[in-house]
Amino acid sequence: MDYLPNILFAIALVLGIGFFAKNVRKLIRNIKLGQDVDVSDNKSQRWKNMAMIALGQSKMVKRPIAGILHIVVYIGFVIINIEVLEIIIDGLFGTHRIGLSILPQSVYGFLIGSFEILAVGVLISVILFWIRRNVIKLKRFLSNEMTGWPKNDGNIILYFEVVLMCLFLVMNATDTSFQELNSGNVISQYIAPLFNGLSEGSLHLIERGAWWLHIVGILIFLNYLYYSKHLHILLAFPNTYYGSLKPKGEFNNLDAVTNEVKLMMDPNADPFAAPAEGAEEEVPAKFGASDVQDLNWVQLLNAYTCTECGRCTSSCPANLTGKKLSPRKIMMDTRDRLEEVGKNIDANNGTFVDDGKQLLGDYITNEELWACTTCNACVEECPVSINPLSIILDMRRYLVMEQSAAPTELNNMMTNIENNGAPWPYNQMDRLNWKDE
Amino acid sequence: MSEQLKVPTMAECMAEGKQPEVLFWVGSAGSYDDRAKKITKAFVRILNKANVDFAVLGSEESCTGDVAKRAGNEFLFQMQAMMNIEVLNAYEIKNIVTCDPHSFNCIKNEYPSLGGNYNVKHHTQFIKELIDSGKLKVQQHTYKGKRITFHDPCYLGRANNEYDAPRVVLSTLDANLTEMKRHRATALCCGAGGAQMFKEPEKGDKDINVLRTEDALETNPDIIATGCPYCNTMMTDGVKAKEKEDSITVLDVAELIANS
Ligand code: SF4
Ligand code: SF4
């Protein structure tokens, strides 16, 4: 017996999964750079959201064409991956189509037959996706932030899927014993004639080649995820679970501010009093966010989950009227900066060394932040429960509370509120004048 | 004004030992802005007509702080919130109604964790209840057959999932209600939210209110109905920018009901 293929297979598997595990650890570490936030409430509703939005793709179908194509690819991808289980067992133990010796032939045939049909469905959908991106040139795939890597990334994923699906079908078509069974080869029987006239030996070679490329391709794809928007196939699940359950209009009240305001409003409080013994007043480093570490970890998870689909941006009133703001870019910038911080930590033995950069200014400009109307359209649209608005708000908070860098008109407005209890310079005593006008 | 509006204040009620059923939170725009004041008065006419036992805070009301919060000034917001909560709690307020979705959202969602727990309604929800319970009868002749399109305020719709109340109220007018392409959850913002009302827009190729007005114009309306004083201003300006002010009026749901 020649064990070389089994050993090679085991090595490939260990390498592929090992690298993936390493990336996952890095991912978790980076997400944990964010501030703590309590999301332990309402577990049943959270599971329900995950089941509906991630598993059930409920938000995807709001845009029917993309939604249905996406569901085909999604179901195809998940189900065809059952086949990977067989491939792994065959690879490790040197068996061939172990499924056939476990399952009745008709069941096996039914399974593989469905995989083949799904594979064709995926192929067609992926080709249509490619056309949408590259031929029809949908506006939301052409924005400024969608040049360079994000654009290539989108296409690379599609090519990957085409290749994997073709390999799967070729593998079945050139498997002579499988074709002879004539059960489950619903699609591959029409591909098999293409290889007519080839010797038994070359057919076997092609079959083995396709088999190997298929599994190696999957392992490469697994490791590609970390660098790609395709990470959403994993993170959509935790992200929809941790998504906000509150009404969209409710913005969080900063506890640190509450403490200070209470102190200010309490006539008995002595501002110079030393904090009571043992009661360690934890004054936060700063109000609002200027860099990724100031955001909470759910916001960072959001950034890694973003699929760059642009549904948010295509419904953003600021973006639709030519302003620089794009909620998708907010998410992509956050992820890019977080990656940069992560690499910095890797390069400096586990600690972050100030690199003179931050999310605010170097990635996201004040102009973008001030263009937001807080309308929640982006939050509503996002198919995976991302909240770009919460990041915008936290960065505005930093601008206003730490830097007093609001636009002049807004400063005037806020001064009016302080002095008159209204955003305009009217006397509070005149509040009821309308009654008699 | 031909008819005298009855607008008791909380202080007056207190002096008479009365506790009104509901507080009408007028809001800053509703108190000072010339256009919004008309909406305020229209709503009071409805309250008077339906004999609602209500009061206002008058000069004891102050800005909710909503706009400061959305501009990023959490300090100012919480100061305003706590001041208002002190007043509201001192009067033992249980129910609040307001014509401003921003105040509605802010008091309903953001005051509770600061100690202010009230049952807050938007005026379209309140009017719907008055109609449902038979306290308010709507005459159908004024707007019969008119084409009306409703612009969803972000802070009523997406922010708080209330899309039906204003539509149900409008449906009592026997008018011809039409929907814009973007409506309910996909409605486009009028451009005023997030403190934009108080500043010049960033550089772009169009103003948001003009884009939204174009959405409305596609439905060929006689009336654009709003449920927010800021939306009203934005849409009114948009209609002017499109030079359609002679054929299209922008009216709040409260005005439409009060006029009929
Ligand atoms: S909330 Fe801000 S970023 Fe999101 S769609 Fe509205 S304007 Fe755009
Ligand atoms: S934030 Fe959501 S809607 Fe926007 S691009 Fe990312 S995944 Fe798409």
XYZ file of C-alpha atoms and ligand atoms in Angstrom:
713
model
C 0.000 0.000 0.000
C 1.193 3.453 -0.833
C 0.459 5.803 2.029
C 2.021 8.872 0.478
C -1.274 10.492 -0.650
C -2.805 9.963 2.774
C 0.170 11.578 4.455
C 0.220 14.460 2.009
C -3.475 14.943 2.550
C -3.104 14.957 6.312
C -0.329 17.542 6.056
C -2.408 19.773 3.783
C -5.347 19.491 6.128
C -3.318 20.288 9.227
C -1.639 23.234 7.534
C -4.892 24.617 6.170
C -6.790 24.309 9.413
C -3.785 25.374 11.480
C -3.336 28.629 9.602
C -7.042 29.236 9.791
C -7.030 28.735 13.560
C -4.170 31.193 13.834
C -6.132 33.793 11.904
C -9.198 33.202 14.025
C -7.179 33.799 17.173
C -5.859 37.041 15.714
C -9.368 38.059 14.742
C -10.663 37.476 18.248
C -7.754 39.341 19.791
C -8.348 42.342 17.523
C -12.055 42.420 18.262
C -11.280 42.308 21.962
C -9.263 45.505 21.618
C -12.655 47.207 21.751
C -14.307 48.520 24.887
C -16.545 46.267 26.882
C -20.269 46.433 26.268
C -23.009 44.443 27.928
C -24.893 42.303 25.422
C -25.890 39.509 27.770
C -29.567 40.450 27.820
C -32.484 38.865 26.028
C -30.813 35.723 24.803
C -33.916 34.227 23.221
C -34.570 37.278 21.075
C -30.912 37.275 20.053
C -31.032 33.656 18.945
C -34.182 34.441 17.053
C -32.529 37.348 15.256
C -29.589 35.168 14.323
C -31.878 32.465 12.996
C -33.940 34.931 10.993
C -31.334 37.343 9.694
C -28.197 35.222 9.295
C -29.544 31.715 8.805
C -32.820 32.769 7.200
C -31.367 35.686 5.197
C -34.525 37.658 5.941
C -32.963 41.012 5.118
C -31.314 39.876 1.908
C -34.570 39.461 0.026
C -35.479 43.117 0.580
C -33.638 43.510 -2.701
C -35.097 40.501 -4.509
C -32.645 39.912 -7.370
C -29.476 40.032 -5.334
C -31.312 38.386 -2.454
C -32.427 35.296 -4.336
C -29.119 34.840 -6.144
C -27.393 35.143 -2.799
C -29.615 32.515 -1.231
C -28.796 30.070 -4.034
C -25.075 30.574 -3.513
C -25.479 30.418 0.250
C -27.512 27.211 0.297
C -25.340 25.696 -2.401
C -22.208 26.514 -0.544
C -23.394 25.195 2.793
C -24.876 21.980 1.410
C -22.162 21.145 -1.070
C -19.742 21.402 1.812
C -21.277 18.223 3.226
C -19.358 16.627 0.372
C -16.167 17.940 1.943
C -16.747 15.587 4.854
C -16.560 12.650 2.489
C -13.491 14.075 0.816
C -11.716 14.415 4.149
C -12.501 10.847 5.200
C -11.500 9.496 1.794
C -8.317 11.540 1.897
C -7.257 10.449 5.328
C -8.104 6.768 5.005
C -7.455 6.203 1.343
C -11.039 5.150 0.676
C -12.985 6.141 -2.409
C -16.448 7.618 -1.992
C -16.906 6.263 1.509
C -20.481 7.491 1.362
C -21.344 4.681 -1.001
C -20.357 2.028 1.498
C -22.265 3.696 4.322
C -25.429 4.874 2.654
C -27.807 2.973 0.387
C -26.919 3.721 -3.203
C -30.184 5.557 -3.831
C -29.641 7.911 -0.893
C -26.077 8.581 -1.917
C -27.211 9.194 -5.451
C -29.861 11.578 -4.253
C -27.350 13.531 -2.182
C -24.740 13.853 -4.892
C -27.453 14.581 -7.419
C -28.698 17.497 -5.338
C -25.135 18.728 -4.893
C -24.673 18.706 -8.642
C -27.851 20.651 -9.242
C -26.912 23.146 -6.547
C -23.452 23.459 -8.042
C -24.998 24.520 -11.330
C -27.261 26.950 -9.451
C -24.240 28.438 -7.744
C -22.372 28.680 -11.046
C -25.216 30.544 -12.713
C -25.712 32.887 -9.744
C -22.034 33.621 -9.465
C -21.834 34.438 -13.147
C -24.807 36.791 -12.779
C -23.137 38.379 -9.772
C -20.010 38.882 -11.829
C -22.027 40.512 -14.577
C -23.694 42.831 -12.055
C -20.343 43.883 -10.739
C -18.390 44.182 -13.951
C -20.732 44.608 -16.902
C -23.906 46.279 -15.645
C -21.777 48.340 -13.279
C -24.271 48.859 -10.477
C -23.653 52.212 -8.891
C -23.138 50.833 -5.430
C -20.139 48.799 -6.594
C -18.447 51.778 -8.190
C -17.976 54.175 -5.291
C -14.566 55.536 -4.364
C -14.038 53.045 -1.591
C -14.642 50.183 -4.029
C -11.440 50.532 -6.010
C -8.261 48.505 -5.560
C -8.398 45.596 -3.165
C -12.115 45.709 -2.322
C -12.973 45.562 -6.028
C -10.552 42.696 -6.699
C -11.661 40.921 -3.568
C -15.244 40.907 -4.791
C -14.217 39.300 -8.068
C -11.665 36.885 -6.634
C -14.378 35.350 -4.468
C -16.544 34.829 -7.523
C -13.680 33.216 -9.484
C -12.945 30.971 -6.540
C -16.497 29.736 -6.470
C -16.579 29.132 -10.215
C -13.392 27.093 -10.036
C -14.538 25.084 -7.020
C -17.886 24.272 -8.565
C -16.302 23.268 -11.898
C -13.795 21.067 -10.131
C -16.585 19.347 -8.264
C -18.481 18.618 -11.461
C -15.380 17.508 -13.378
C -14.399 15.279 -10.517
C -17.748 13.520 -10.749
C -17.744 13.441 -14.551
C -14.358 11.729 -14.781
C -15.058 9.221 -12.032
C -15.824 6.235 -14.243
C -17.111 3.989 -11.477
C -19.433 6.755 -10.289
C -20.709 7.349 -13.808
C -21.305 3.613 -14.257
C -23.584 3.602 -11.224
C -25.684 6.118 -13.122
C -27.204 7.423 -9.930
C -26.642 10.991 -8.791
C -24.803 12.063 -11.913
C -27.704 14.264 -13.010
C -25.419 16.975 -14.334
C -22.061 15.297 -14.624
C -23.390 12.718 -17.107
C -23.586 15.549 -19.618
C -20.037 16.624 -18.874
C -18.616 13.115 -19.055
C -18.881 12.889 -22.884
C -16.425 15.803 -23.105
C -13.784 13.413 -21.855
C -14.756 10.569 -24.239
C -11.846 8.928 -25.915
C -9.453 9.510 -23.060
C -7.802 6.424 -21.647
C -8.851 4.981 -18.327
C -5.533 6.168 -16.943
C -5.845 9.797 -18.002
C -9.450 9.905 -16.801
C -8.299 8.724 -13.427
C -5.551 11.324 -13.450
C -8.036 14.094 -14.205
C -10.407 12.796 -11.553
C -7.636 12.734 -8.954
C -6.416 16.155 -10.062
C -9.885 17.669 -9.705
C -10.343 15.956 -6.357
C -7.079 17.337 -4.993
C -7.545 20.808 -6.393
C -11.045 20.887 -4.983
C -9.976 20.172 -1.425
C -6.832 22.288 -1.601
C -8.930 25.080 -3.078
C -11.316 24.876 -0.183
C -8.480 25.044 2.309
C -7.032 28.072 0.545
C -10.434 29.710 0.462
C -10.797 29.092 4.185
C -7.602 31.012 4.768
C -8.524 33.719 2.319
C -11.543 34.651 4.442
C -9.562 36.582 7.016
C -8.356 39.021 4.375
C -11.669 39.338 2.623
C -15.169 40.693 2.920
C -16.090 37.029 2.620
C -15.434 36.758 6.337
C -19.121 37.545 6.671
C -20.001 33.903 5.964
C -18.758 33.192 9.480
C -19.195 36.474 11.325
C -22.724 37.178 10.150
C -23.835 34.711 12.802
C -22.308 36.289 15.915
C -22.904 39.743 14.456
C -26.638 39.289 14.074
C -26.723 37.709 17.517
C -25.064 40.725 19.125
C -26.953 43.286 17.024
C -28.891 45.939 18.939
C -32.346 45.020 20.204
C -33.329 48.565 21.115
C -35.404 50.890 18.955
C -33.089 52.271 16.280
C -33.674 55.812 17.464
C -32.316 55.120 20.920
C -28.705 56.214 21.267
C -26.825 55.014 24.304
C -26.415 57.368 27.266
C -22.788 57.581 28.337
C -22.561 56.498 31.978
C -19.367 58.443 32.552
C -21.178 61.605 31.520
C -24.127 60.764 33.764
C -21.818 60.606 36.766
C -20.288 63.973 36.022
C -23.577 65.667 35.267
C -25.082 64.343 38.498
C -22.129 65.746 40.369
C -22.530 69.095 38.649
C -26.235 69.295 39.369
C -26.003 68.215 42.979
C -25.804 71.404 45.057
C -24.275 69.461 47.948
C -21.455 67.992 45.931
C -18.047 69.384 46.635
C -16.215 69.374 43.342
C -12.862 69.429 45.113
C -13.657 66.601 47.474
C -11.307 63.678 47.255
C -13.059 60.543 46.057
C -14.302 58.454 48.923
C -11.878 55.830 50.103
C -12.222 52.608 48.183
C -14.656 54.126 45.681
C -12.276 54.287 42.798
C -13.782 56.730 40.364
C -12.777 55.421 37.011
C -12.566 58.455 34.793
C -12.511 57.212 31.229
C -9.513 58.087 29.135
C -11.732 60.072 26.828
C -15.280 60.736 25.736
C -16.236 59.399 22.351
C -13.943 57.675 19.893
C -10.967 58.833 17.897
C -9.490 55.410 17.251
C -10.618 51.805 17.035
C -9.718 50.981 20.634
C -12.261 53.575 21.801
C -15.084 51.782 20.017
C -16.769 48.832 21.685
C -16.077 45.292 20.564
C -19.447 44.871 18.885
C -18.622 47.831 16.658
C -15.301 46.166 15.813
C -17.063 42.875 15.124
C -19.354 44.904 12.842
C -16.339 46.116 10.903
C -15.023 42.592 10.270
C -18.494 41.399 9.309
C -19.183 44.066 6.694
C -19.774 42.446 3.300
C -19.105 45.728 1.488
C -22.411 45.268 -0.278
C -23.110 48.995 -0.159
C -26.799 48.706 0.592
C -26.228 51.202 3.385
C -24.471 53.716 1.187
C -27.012 53.395 -1.599
C -29.741 54.486 0.809
C -27.775 57.162 2.656
C -29.310 60.595 2.044
C -25.936 62.270 2.435
C -24.269 59.966 -0.051
C -27.179 60.167 -2.493
C -26.733 63.921 -2.644
C -23.027 63.805 -3.361
C -21.614 64.269 0.127
C -18.412 62.452 1.046
C -20.084 60.357 3.732
C -20.516 56.681 2.919
C -21.544 54.386 5.763
C -19.876 51.463 3.989
C -16.616 53.397 3.969
C -17.000 54.045 7.698
C -17.075 50.277 8.234
C -14.238 49.541 5.812
C -12.061 52.246 7.345
C -12.697 50.865 10.805
C -11.645 47.398 9.678
C -8.547 48.691 7.873
C -7.430 50.692 10.880
C -8.112 47.764 13.196
C -5.970 45.542 10.982
C -3.238 48.167 11.066
C -3.386 48.283 14.850
C -3.347 44.481 14.975
C -0.237 44.303 12.783
C 1.398 46.945 14.950
C 0.752 44.764 17.992
C 2.138 41.687 16.207
C 5.279 43.570 15.246
C 5.846 44.883 18.754
C 5.589 41.690 20.756
C 2.046 42.081 21.836
C 1.803 45.754 22.721
C 0.553 48.630 20.634
C 3.187 51.250 19.930
C 1.833 54.658 18.995
C 2.119 55.048 15.245
C 0.981 58.650 15.107
C -2.179 57.649 13.286
C -5.789 57.173 14.276
C -9.154 56.369 12.773
C -10.253 59.989 12.991
C -8.504 62.158 10.469
C -6.254 59.522 8.917
C -9.174 57.399 7.754
C -12.437 59.183 8.457
C -12.639 62.943 8.065
C -14.699 65.456 10.010
C -16.482 66.357 6.808
C -17.847 62.831 6.495
C -18.934 62.727 10.125
C -20.800 66.025 10.035
C -22.770 65.068 6.928
C -24.764 62.378 8.735
C -28.448 63.087 9.423
C -28.675 60.156 11.899
C -31.577 58.903 9.794
C -30.856 55.191 10.420
C -31.321 54.260 6.757
C -27.950 52.519 6.782
C -28.847 50.542 9.896
C -32.192 49.573 8.421
C -30.660 48.398 5.160
C -27.764 46.352 6.447
C -28.451 42.653 5.839
C -26.163 41.595 8.685
C -27.195 44.031 11.457
C -24.273 46.430 11.250
C -24.654 49.898 12.761
C -22.418 52.458 11.004
C -24.340 55.275 12.693
C -23.117 54.290 16.155
C -19.514 54.752 15.040
C -20.311 58.113 13.468
C -21.959 59.247 16.693
C -19.070 58.115 18.883
C -16.639 60.010 16.685
C -18.808 63.134 16.793
C -18.783 62.821 20.563
C -15.013 62.864 20.521
C -14.963 65.895 18.228
C -17.376 67.847 20.397
C -16.508 66.781 23.932
C -12.765 66.342 23.587
C -11.873 68.793 20.868
C -14.709 71.332 20.778
C -14.438 70.897 17.039
C -18.087 71.182 16.009
C -18.964 73.430 13.062
C -19.516 77.013 14.255
C -23.251 76.956 13.596
C -23.601 73.913 15.802
C -21.595 75.578 18.551
C -23.964 78.531 18.361
C -26.910 76.198 18.526
C -25.496 74.488 21.605
C -24.732 77.773 23.310
C -28.354 78.740 22.755
C -29.523 75.546 24.410
C -27.276 76.213 27.370
C -28.448 79.793 27.770
C -32.049 79.728 26.621
C -33.144 76.119 26.734
C -33.790 76.165 23.005
C -31.575 75.824 19.955
C -32.508 79.369 18.960
C -31.730 82.609 20.787
C -35.214 83.108 22.244
C -36.099 83.731 25.828
C -37.383 80.696 27.703
C -40.022 82.947 29.288
C -41.556 83.355 25.823
C -42.165 79.663 25.311
C -45.923 79.945 25.589
C -46.343 83.109 23.517
C -47.748 81.117 20.591
C -50.916 80.607 22.557
C -52.041 84.203 22.161
C -50.500 85.056 18.794
C -57.630 84.022 16.052
C -61.342 83.633 15.951
C -61.555 80.815 18.449
C -59.870 80.981 21.805
C -57.485 78.123 22.486
C -57.580 76.534 25.894
C -53.995 75.859 26.911
C -53.649 75.302 30.655
C -50.168 75.067 32.127
C -49.058 72.503 34.658
C -48.422 75.263 37.156
C -52.028 76.457 36.845
C -53.369 72.926 37.195
C -51.206 72.385 40.226
C -52.552 75.570 41.809
C -56.067 74.300 41.254
C -55.138 70.904 42.625
C -55.779 69.162 39.326
C -53.682 66.496 37.630
C -54.215 66.547 33.858
C -54.315 63.235 32.045
C -51.626 64.071 29.576
C -48.830 66.557 29.142
C -48.452 68.143 25.735
C -44.714 68.510 25.161
C -44.584 71.412 22.727
C -40.868 71.294 21.965
C -38.598 74.117 20.924
C -39.651 74.252 17.280
C -43.313 74.062 18.233
C -42.839 76.962 20.642
C -40.730 79.372 18.608
C -40.699 78.490 14.925
C -43.388 80.397 13.043
C -44.371 77.504 10.830
C -44.218 74.933 13.623
C -46.349 77.113 15.913
C -49.214 76.643 13.477
C -48.879 72.884 13.890
C -48.862 73.302 17.653
C -52.057 75.328 17.504
C -53.709 72.899 15.137
C -52.992 70.089 17.544
C -54.366 72.125 20.468
C -57.541 72.700 18.456
C -57.855 68.941 18.135
C -57.227 68.451 21.851
C -59.822 71.091 22.699
C -62.342 69.667 20.270
C -61.951 66.169 21.726
C -62.088 67.580 25.259
C -58.748 66.143 26.199
C -57.637 66.923 29.731
C -54.128 68.181 29.029
C -51.631 70.835 30.047
C -48.312 72.239 28.859
C -45.224 73.153 30.829
C -44.987 76.601 29.255
C -41.902 78.421 30.414
C -40.926 75.441 32.531
C -40.270 73.388 29.408
C -36.758 73.327 28.059
C -35.040 71.783 25.059
C -35.017 67.963 25.326
C -31.328 67.981 24.465
C -31.993 65.638 21.560
C -30.245 67.780 19.001
C -27.225 68.286 21.263
C -26.938 64.537 21.739
C -27.017 63.903 18.017
C -24.422 66.569 17.481
C -22.203 64.639 19.901
C -22.628 66.806 22.995
C -23.630 64.152 25.501
C -22.959 66.533 28.415
C -25.400 69.131 27.257
C -27.961 66.453 26.434
C -27.811 64.872 29.855
C -27.943 68.250 31.610
C -31.083 69.154 29.676
C -32.544 65.705 30.201
C -32.000 65.741 33.939
C -33.413 69.240 34.299
C -36.509 68.267 32.360
C -36.885 65.001 34.224
C -36.766 66.893 37.521
C -39.644 69.100 36.377
C -41.652 66.242 34.879
C -41.225 64.052 37.943
C -42.099 66.909 40.278
C -45.433 67.213 38.462
C -45.796 63.418 38.542
C -46.314 63.282 34.801
C -47.362 59.871 33.487
C -48.413 60.523 29.905
C -46.770 62.739 27.337
C -47.764 63.601 23.789
C -45.690 65.633 21.357
C -45.811 66.723 17.724
C -42.059 66.354 17.362
C -40.745 62.842 16.588
C -37.333 63.879 17.879
C -38.708 64.808 21.298
C -40.880 61.697 21.142
C -37.899 59.428 20.512
C -35.683 61.180 23.011
C -38.104 61.223 25.935
C -39.445 57.752 25.180
C -36.129 55.980 24.666
C -33.350 58.047 26.169
C -34.895 59.549 29.305
C -35.736 56.281 31.105
C -32.173 55.335 32.017
C -31.720 58.854 33.417
C -34.745 58.498 35.672
C -37.593 59.692 33.446
C -40.186 57.011 32.782
C -43.279 58.133 30.922
C -45.769 56.810 28.489
C -44.875 58.871 25.428
C -46.931 59.183 22.267
C -46.436 60.915 18.987
C -49.367 63.148 18.112
C -50.327 60.950 15.158
C -50.650 57.994 17.536
C -52.624 60.137 19.945
C -54.979 61.402 17.250
C -55.479 57.851 16.033
C -56.573 56.832 19.527
C -58.952 59.786 19.742
C -60.520 58.721 16.475
C -60.604 55.035 17.406
C -62.309 55.747 20.714
C -64.855 58.010 19.066
C -63.733 61.131 20.949
C -62.811 62.837 17.712
C -65.002 62.921 14.612
C -63.314 63.787 11.359
C -65.388 65.593 8.720
C -64.576 64.371 5.279
C -65.352 67.256 2.966
C -62.252 69.474 3.182
C -59.757 67.131 1.577
C -62.087 64.770 -0.222
C -60.379 63.400 -3.305
C -57.169 65.406 -2.805
C -53.933 63.607 -3.571
C -51.941 63.372 -0.355
C -48.566 61.727 0.074
C -47.099 61.151 3.512
C -43.414 61.667 4.227
C -42.256 59.340 7.029
C -40.185 61.144 9.668
C -37.036 59.082 10.390
C -37.522 59.335 14.138
C -41.077 58.075 14.017
C -40.651 55.455 11.308
C -37.313 53.707 11.219
C -36.321 54.883 14.680
C -39.485 53.686 16.405
C -41.252 51.493 13.889
C -44.401 53.574 13.722
C -45.533 53.696 10.122
C -49.240 53.008 10.472
C -50.618 55.628 12.865
C -50.184 58.624 10.540
C -51.535 56.643 7.588
C -54.558 55.445 9.515
C -55.280 59.013 10.601
C -54.925 60.312 7.050
C -57.183 57.585 5.738
C -60.094 59.148 7.645
C -59.955 62.190 5.361
C -61.422 60.367 2.379
C -58.523 61.745 0.370
C -56.526 59.950 -2.266
C -53.439 58.704 -0.413
C -50.447 57.918 -2.557
C -47.084 56.519 -1.548
C -43.702 57.698 -2.673
C -41.341 55.127 -4.137
C -39.285 55.318 -0.968
C -41.690 55.040 1.925
C -42.036 53.450 5.340
C -38.734 51.710 6.215
C -37.050 52.863 3.032
C -38.209 56.480 3.278
C -35.553 59.054 2.546
C -34.644 61.518 5.292
C -35.747 65.124 4.720
C -32.226 66.222 5.560
C -32.873 67.963 8.878
C -31.948 65.214 11.340
C -28.760 64.783 13.285
C -28.443 68.544 13.864
C -28.319 69.242 10.102
C -31.242 71.635 10.633
C -28.874 74.028 12.343
C -25.971 74.050 9.903
C -25.144 74.381 6.254
C -24.879 71.033 4.488
C -21.485 69.637 3.544
C -20.350 70.007 -0.031
C -22.355 67.839 -2.405
C -24.283 68.025 -5.641
C -27.759 68.500 -4.241
C -29.651 69.310 -1.062
C -31.303 66.349 0.618
C -34.649 68.121 0.997
C -34.739 68.775 -2.748
C -34.112 65.100 -3.489
C -36.856 64.135 -1.069
C -39.210 66.688 -2.570
C -38.539 65.138 -5.968
C -39.628 61.797 -4.512
C -42.856 63.458 -3.424
C -43.411 65.247 -6.733
C -43.303 61.923 -8.577
C -46.615 61.080 -6.904
C -48.113 64.259 -8.293
C -49.591 65.360 -4.960
C -51.812 68.242 -3.965
C -50.559 67.970 -0.421
C -47.400 66.628 1.151
C -48.270 65.472 4.656
C -45.648 65.535 7.387
C -45.494 64.513 11.023
C -42.515 66.542 12.179
C -41.898 70.292 12.347
C -38.413 69.916 10.855
C -39.607 67.737 7.990
C -42.255 70.364 7.379
C -39.688 73.134 7.023
C -37.488 70.997 4.796
C -40.283 69.900 2.503
C -41.714 73.424 2.325
C -38.301 74.708 1.266
C -37.984 71.846 -1.186
C -41.328 72.663 -2.784
C -40.206 76.293 -3.095
C -36.917 75.223 -4.643
C -38.923 73.291 -7.216
C -41.218 76.323 -7.702
C -44.293 74.307 -6.933
C -45.559 76.290 -3.949
C -48.635 77.423 -5.894
C -49.916 73.921 -6.528
C -48.593 71.928 -3.589
C -48.992 72.607 0.122
C -47.041 71.007 2.913
C -49.199 70.322 5.945
C -48.791 68.415 9.171
C -51.161 65.543 9.869
C -52.511 67.584 12.797
C -53.308 70.507 10.516
C -55.088 68.273 8.031
C -57.250 66.815 10.792
C -57.842 70.142 12.516
C -58.921 71.750 9.232
C -61.435 69.108 8.340
S -27.626 57.512 9.502
Fe -26.053 58.842 8.597
S -24.697 57.447 7.526
Fe -26.546 56.288 7.971
S -27.777 56.531 6.128
Fe -28.403 58.165 7.515
S -27.120 59.909 6.946
Fe -26.182 58.113 6.020
S -22.509 47.961 6.595
Fe -23.991 46.400 6.026
S -25.121 47.352 4.314
Fe -23.248 48.512 4.570
S -21.801 47.593 3.150
Fe -21.474 46.619 5.130
S -22.765 44.802 5.061
Fe -23.478 46.135 3.397
